[in-house]
Coordinates of C-alpha atoms and ligand atoms in Angstrom, one line a residue:
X1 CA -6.2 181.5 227.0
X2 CA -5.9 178.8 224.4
X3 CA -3.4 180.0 221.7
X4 CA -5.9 180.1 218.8
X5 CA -8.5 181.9 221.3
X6 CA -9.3 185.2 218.9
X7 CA -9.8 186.9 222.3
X8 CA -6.2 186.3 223.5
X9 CA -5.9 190.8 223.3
X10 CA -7.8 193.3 225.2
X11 CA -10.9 194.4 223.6
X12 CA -10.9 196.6 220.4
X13 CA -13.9 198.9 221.7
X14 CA -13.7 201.6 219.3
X15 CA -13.9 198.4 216.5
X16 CA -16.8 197.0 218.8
X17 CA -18.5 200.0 218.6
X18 CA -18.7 200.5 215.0
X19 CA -19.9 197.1 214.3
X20 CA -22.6 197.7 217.3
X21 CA -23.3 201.3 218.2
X22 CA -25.3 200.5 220.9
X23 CA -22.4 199.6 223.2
X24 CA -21.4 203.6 222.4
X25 CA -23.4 203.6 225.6
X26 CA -21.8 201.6 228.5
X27 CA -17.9 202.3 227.3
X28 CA -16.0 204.9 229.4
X29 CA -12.5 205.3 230.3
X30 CA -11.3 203.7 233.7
X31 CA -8.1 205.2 235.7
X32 CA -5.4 203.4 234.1
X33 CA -6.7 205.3 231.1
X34 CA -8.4 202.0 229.6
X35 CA -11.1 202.0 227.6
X36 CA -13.4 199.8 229.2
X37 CA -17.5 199.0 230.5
X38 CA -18.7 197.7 233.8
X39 CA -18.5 194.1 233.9
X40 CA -21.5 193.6 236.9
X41 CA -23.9 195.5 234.6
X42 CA -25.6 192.9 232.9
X43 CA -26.6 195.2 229.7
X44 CA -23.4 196.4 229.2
X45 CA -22.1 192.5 229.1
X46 CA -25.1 191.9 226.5
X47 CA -24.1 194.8 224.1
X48 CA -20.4 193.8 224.5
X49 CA -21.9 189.8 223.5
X50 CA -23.7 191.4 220.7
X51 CA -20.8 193.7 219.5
X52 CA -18.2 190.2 219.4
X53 CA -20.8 187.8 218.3
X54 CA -21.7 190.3 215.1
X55 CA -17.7 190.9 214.7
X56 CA -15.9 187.9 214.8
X57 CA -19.0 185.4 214.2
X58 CA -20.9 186.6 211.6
X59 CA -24.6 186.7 213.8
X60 CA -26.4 189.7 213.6
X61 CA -29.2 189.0 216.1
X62 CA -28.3 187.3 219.1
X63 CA -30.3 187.9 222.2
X64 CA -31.4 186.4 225.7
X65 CA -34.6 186.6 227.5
X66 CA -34.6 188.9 230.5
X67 CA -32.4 188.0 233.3
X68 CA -31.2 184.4 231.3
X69 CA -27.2 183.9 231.9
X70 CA -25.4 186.2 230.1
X71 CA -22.3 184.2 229.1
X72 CA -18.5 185.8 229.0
X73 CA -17.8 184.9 225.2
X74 CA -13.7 184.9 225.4
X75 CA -14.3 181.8 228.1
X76 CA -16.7 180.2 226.3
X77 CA -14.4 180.0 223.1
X78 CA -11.6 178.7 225.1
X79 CA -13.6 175.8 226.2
X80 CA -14.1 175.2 222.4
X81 CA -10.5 175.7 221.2
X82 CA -9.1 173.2 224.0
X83 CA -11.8 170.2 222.7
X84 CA -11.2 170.7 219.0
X85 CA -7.1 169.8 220.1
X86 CA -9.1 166.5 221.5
X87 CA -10.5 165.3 218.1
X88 CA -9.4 164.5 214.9
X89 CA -10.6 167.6 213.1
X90 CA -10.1 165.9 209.3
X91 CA -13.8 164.3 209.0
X92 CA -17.0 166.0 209.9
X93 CA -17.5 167.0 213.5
X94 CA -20.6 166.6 215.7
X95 CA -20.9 167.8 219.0
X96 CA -23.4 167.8 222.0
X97 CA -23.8 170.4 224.4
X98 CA -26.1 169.1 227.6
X99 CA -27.8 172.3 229.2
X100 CA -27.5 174.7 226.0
X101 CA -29.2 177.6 227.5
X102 CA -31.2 180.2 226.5
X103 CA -27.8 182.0 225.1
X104 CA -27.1 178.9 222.8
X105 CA -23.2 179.9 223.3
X106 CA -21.4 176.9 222.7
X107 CA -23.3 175.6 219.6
X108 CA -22.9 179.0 218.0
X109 CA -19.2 179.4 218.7
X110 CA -18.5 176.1 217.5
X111 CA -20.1 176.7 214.3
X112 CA -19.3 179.7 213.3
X113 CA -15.8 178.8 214.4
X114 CA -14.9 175.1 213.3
X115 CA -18.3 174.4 210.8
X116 CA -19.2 171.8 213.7
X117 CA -22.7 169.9 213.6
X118 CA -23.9 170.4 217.0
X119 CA -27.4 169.5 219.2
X120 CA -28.0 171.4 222.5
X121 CA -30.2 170.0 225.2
X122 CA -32.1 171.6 227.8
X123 CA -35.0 171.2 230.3
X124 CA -36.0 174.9 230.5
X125 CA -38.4 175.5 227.9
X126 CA -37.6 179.3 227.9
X127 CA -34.0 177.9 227.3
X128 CA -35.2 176.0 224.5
X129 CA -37.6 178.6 222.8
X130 CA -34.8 181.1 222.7
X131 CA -31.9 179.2 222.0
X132 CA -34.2 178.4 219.1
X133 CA -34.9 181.7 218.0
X134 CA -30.9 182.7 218.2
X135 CA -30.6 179.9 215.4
X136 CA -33.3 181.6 213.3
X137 CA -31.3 184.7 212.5
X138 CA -28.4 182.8 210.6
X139 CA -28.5 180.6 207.8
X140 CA -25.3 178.8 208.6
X141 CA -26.3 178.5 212.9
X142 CA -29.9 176.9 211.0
X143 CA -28.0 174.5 209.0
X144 CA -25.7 173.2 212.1
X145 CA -27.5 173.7 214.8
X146 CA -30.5 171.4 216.3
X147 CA -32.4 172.1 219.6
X148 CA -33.5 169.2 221.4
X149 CA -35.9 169.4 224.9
X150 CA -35.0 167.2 227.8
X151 CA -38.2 165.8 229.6
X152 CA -36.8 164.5 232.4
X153 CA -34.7 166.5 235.3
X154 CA -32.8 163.2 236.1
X155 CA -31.5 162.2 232.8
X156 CA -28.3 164.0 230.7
X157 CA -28.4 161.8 227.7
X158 CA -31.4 159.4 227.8
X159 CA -34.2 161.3 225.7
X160 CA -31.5 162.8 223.7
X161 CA -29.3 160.8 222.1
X162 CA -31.3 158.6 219.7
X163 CA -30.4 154.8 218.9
X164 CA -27.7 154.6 216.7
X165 CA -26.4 158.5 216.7
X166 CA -22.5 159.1 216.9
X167 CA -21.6 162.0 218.7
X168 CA -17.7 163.2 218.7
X169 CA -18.1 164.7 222.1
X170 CA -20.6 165.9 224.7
X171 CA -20.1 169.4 226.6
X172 CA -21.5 171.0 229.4
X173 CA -21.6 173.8 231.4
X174 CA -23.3 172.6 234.2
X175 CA -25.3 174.7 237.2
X176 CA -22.7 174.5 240.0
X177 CA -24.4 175.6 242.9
X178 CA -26.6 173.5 245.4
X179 CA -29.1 176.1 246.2
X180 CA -30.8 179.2 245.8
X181 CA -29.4 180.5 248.8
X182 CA -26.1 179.4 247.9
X183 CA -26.4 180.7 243.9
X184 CA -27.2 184.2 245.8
X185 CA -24.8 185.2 247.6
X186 CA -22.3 183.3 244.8
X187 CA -23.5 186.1 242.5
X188 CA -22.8 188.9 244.9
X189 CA -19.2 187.8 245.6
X190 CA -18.9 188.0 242.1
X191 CA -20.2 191.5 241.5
X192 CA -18.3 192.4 245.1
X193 CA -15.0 191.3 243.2
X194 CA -15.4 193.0 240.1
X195 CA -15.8 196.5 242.0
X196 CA -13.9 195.9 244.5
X197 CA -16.7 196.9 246.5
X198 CA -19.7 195.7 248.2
X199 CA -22.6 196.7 245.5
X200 CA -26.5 196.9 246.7
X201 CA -27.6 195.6 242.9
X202 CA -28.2 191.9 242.3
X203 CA -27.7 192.5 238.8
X204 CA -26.1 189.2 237.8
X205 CA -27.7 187.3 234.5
X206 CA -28.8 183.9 235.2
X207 CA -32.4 182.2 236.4
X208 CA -32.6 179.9 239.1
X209 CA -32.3 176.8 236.8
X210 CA -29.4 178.0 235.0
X211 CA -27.5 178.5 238.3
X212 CA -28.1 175.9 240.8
X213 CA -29.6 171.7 240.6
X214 CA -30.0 169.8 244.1
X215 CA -26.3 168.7 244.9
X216 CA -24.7 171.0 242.9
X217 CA -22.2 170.4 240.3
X218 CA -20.7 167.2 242.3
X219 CA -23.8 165.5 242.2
X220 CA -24.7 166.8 238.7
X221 CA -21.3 165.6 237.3
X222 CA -21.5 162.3 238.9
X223 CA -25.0 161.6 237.7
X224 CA -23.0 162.4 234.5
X225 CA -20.6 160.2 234.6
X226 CA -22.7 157.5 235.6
X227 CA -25.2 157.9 233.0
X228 CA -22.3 157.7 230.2
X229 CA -21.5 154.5 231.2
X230 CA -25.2 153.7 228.8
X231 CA -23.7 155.5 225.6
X232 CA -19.9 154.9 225.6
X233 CA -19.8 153.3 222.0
X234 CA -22.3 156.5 220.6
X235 CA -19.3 159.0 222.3
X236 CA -16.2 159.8 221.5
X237 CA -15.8 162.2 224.5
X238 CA -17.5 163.4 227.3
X239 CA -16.3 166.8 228.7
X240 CA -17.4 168.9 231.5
X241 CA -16.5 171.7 232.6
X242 CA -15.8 171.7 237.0
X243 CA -15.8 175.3 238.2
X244 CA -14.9 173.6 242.1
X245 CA -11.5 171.9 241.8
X246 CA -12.9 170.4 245.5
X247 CA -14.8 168.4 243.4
X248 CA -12.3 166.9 241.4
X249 CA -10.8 163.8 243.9
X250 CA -14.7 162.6 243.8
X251 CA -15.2 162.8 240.0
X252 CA -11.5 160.9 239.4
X253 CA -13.0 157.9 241.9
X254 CA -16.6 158.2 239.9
X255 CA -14.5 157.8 236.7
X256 CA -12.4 154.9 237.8
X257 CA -15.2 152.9 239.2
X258 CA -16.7 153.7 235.8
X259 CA -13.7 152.4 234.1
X260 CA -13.5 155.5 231.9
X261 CA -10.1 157.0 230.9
X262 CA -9.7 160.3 231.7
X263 CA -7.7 163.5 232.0
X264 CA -8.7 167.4 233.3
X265 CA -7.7 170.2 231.0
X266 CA -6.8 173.8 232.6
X267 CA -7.5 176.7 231.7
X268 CA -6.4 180.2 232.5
X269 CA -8.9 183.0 231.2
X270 CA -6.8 186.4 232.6
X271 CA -7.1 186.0 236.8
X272 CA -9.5 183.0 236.2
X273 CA -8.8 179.9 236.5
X274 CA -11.4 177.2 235.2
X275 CA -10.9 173.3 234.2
X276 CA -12.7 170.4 232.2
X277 CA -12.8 167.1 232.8
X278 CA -12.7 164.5 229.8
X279 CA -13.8 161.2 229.4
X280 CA -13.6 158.1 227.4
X281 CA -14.7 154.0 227.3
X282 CA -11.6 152.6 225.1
X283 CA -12.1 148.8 224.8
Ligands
SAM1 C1 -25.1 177.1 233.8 S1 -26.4 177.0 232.6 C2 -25.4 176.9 231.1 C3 -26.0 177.7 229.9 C4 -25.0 177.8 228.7 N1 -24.6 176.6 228.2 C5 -23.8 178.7 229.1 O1 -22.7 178.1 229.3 O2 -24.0 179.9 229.3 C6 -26.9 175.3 232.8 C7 -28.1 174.8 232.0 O3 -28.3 173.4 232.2 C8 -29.7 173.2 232.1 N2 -30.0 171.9 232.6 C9 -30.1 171.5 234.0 N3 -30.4 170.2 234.1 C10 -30.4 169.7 232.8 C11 -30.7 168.4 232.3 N4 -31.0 167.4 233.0 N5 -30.6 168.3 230.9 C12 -30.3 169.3 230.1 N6 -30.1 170.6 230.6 C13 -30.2 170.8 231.9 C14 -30.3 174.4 232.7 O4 -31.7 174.6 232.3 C15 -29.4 175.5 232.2 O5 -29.9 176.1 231.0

């Protein structure tokens, strides 16, 4: 984790608790006598989301619609922490995040972290509607947060990023598998891993949209990059984040044909290893 990640230590639970008593519920101790809650049950994850966010973040009422992504927060910061070492932190900062989500994460972190002016973008209207609503509970997430709806499927930017607007960087999160299929049995592995056994539930958080686009991430990222090519003097950086390191040889050739300068940033979240790539257009 990035040195300045909050969540660099195990979990407080007992603090957790007593900020949100509801996660009371889905703490128990594990055999190496750790206090701790079952990561593949999606409720427990949300009460654990709620607990932090109310902690360390200052917002009381954060929710998601049933079965919407429920996002791992200490990752999410880290993602955060490594593009604020990108910038030049002295003036006002505005982000974009591209695919916001219904959980509004990244917006939120970055403002009740760094003060950051950010806009999120989706094309779920579900996503939209509640990433609006998470705003609504806080003054300060109202005040630096904007929620704009992308129309069309095809475009990242176009629609969004209005004539003349400077934006400091662009994020994204963006749905990495190629099909339903595919986004399936993804999930599984995922819950397999966590209990080290094979579970019947398909209790992972995340709707179809959120978690898989025709070509996966590749295709997703390269329409990315492409599309950057249109609004290289309105962006200081694009980032994304690649959860495939496959897929980085193709983005590197996208981004040289683009004639973007570029450079991938690691990072190591306990036994997970996860990367973003970040570009530039420097005359
Ligand atoms: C993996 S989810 C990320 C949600 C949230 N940012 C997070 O990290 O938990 C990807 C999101 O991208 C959105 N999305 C897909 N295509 C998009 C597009 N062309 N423009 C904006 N958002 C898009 C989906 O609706 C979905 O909410």
């Amino acid at each position: 984790m990035h040195a300045n990640n909050i969540h660099n230590g195990s979990y407080d639970f007992e603090t957790l608790i007593k900020t949100h008593t509801p996660l009371e519920n889905f703490v128990f101790v594990n055999n190496f006598s750790t206090k701790t809650i079952d990561f593949s049950n999606n409720l427990a994850v949300l009460h654990l989301n709620k607990a932090l966010l109310k902690h360390y973040y200052q917002v009381t009422d954060w929710n998601i619609p049933n079965g919407y992504l429920c996002p791992p927060i200490p990752g999410r910061a880290d993602y955060l922490h490594h593009i604020h070492d990108l910038l030049d932190t002295t003036k006002v900062i505005k982000g974009l995040d591209i695919g916001v989500g219904s959980n509004c994460i990244y917006p939120i972190l970055a403002s009740q972290l760094f003060d950051w002016k950010m806009v999120g973008a989706d094309i779920n209207e579900t996503a939209v509607n509640s990433a609006n609503e998470n705003i609504a509970t806080t003054k300060k997430l109202q005040e630096n947060i904007e929620i704009r709806h992308q129309q069309l499927n095809a475009n990242l930017f176009k629609g969004i990023i209005n004539t003349n607007e400077y934006f400091d960087f662009t994020m994204c999160n963006p749905p990495f598998h190629s099909s339903e299929k595919e986004a399936n049995t993804g999930s599984l592995r995922k819950v397999k891993n966590l209990d080290n056994q094979m579970s019947s539930k398909l209790n992972f958080g995340g709707q179809a949209n959120e978690l898989w686009c025709n070509g996966g991430e590749g295709l997703f990222i390269k329409r990315m990059i492409k599309q950057s090519c249109s609004f290289k003097k309105q962006v200081g950086w694009f980032t994304c984040l690649v959860s495939k390191s496959e897929n980085l040889k193709n983005i590197y050739k996208q981004l040289t044909k683009a004639g973007a300068t570029y450079k991938t940033i690691d990072m190591n979240q306990g036994n997970k290893k996860s990367r973003f790539v970040a570009w530039q257009f420097v005359d």
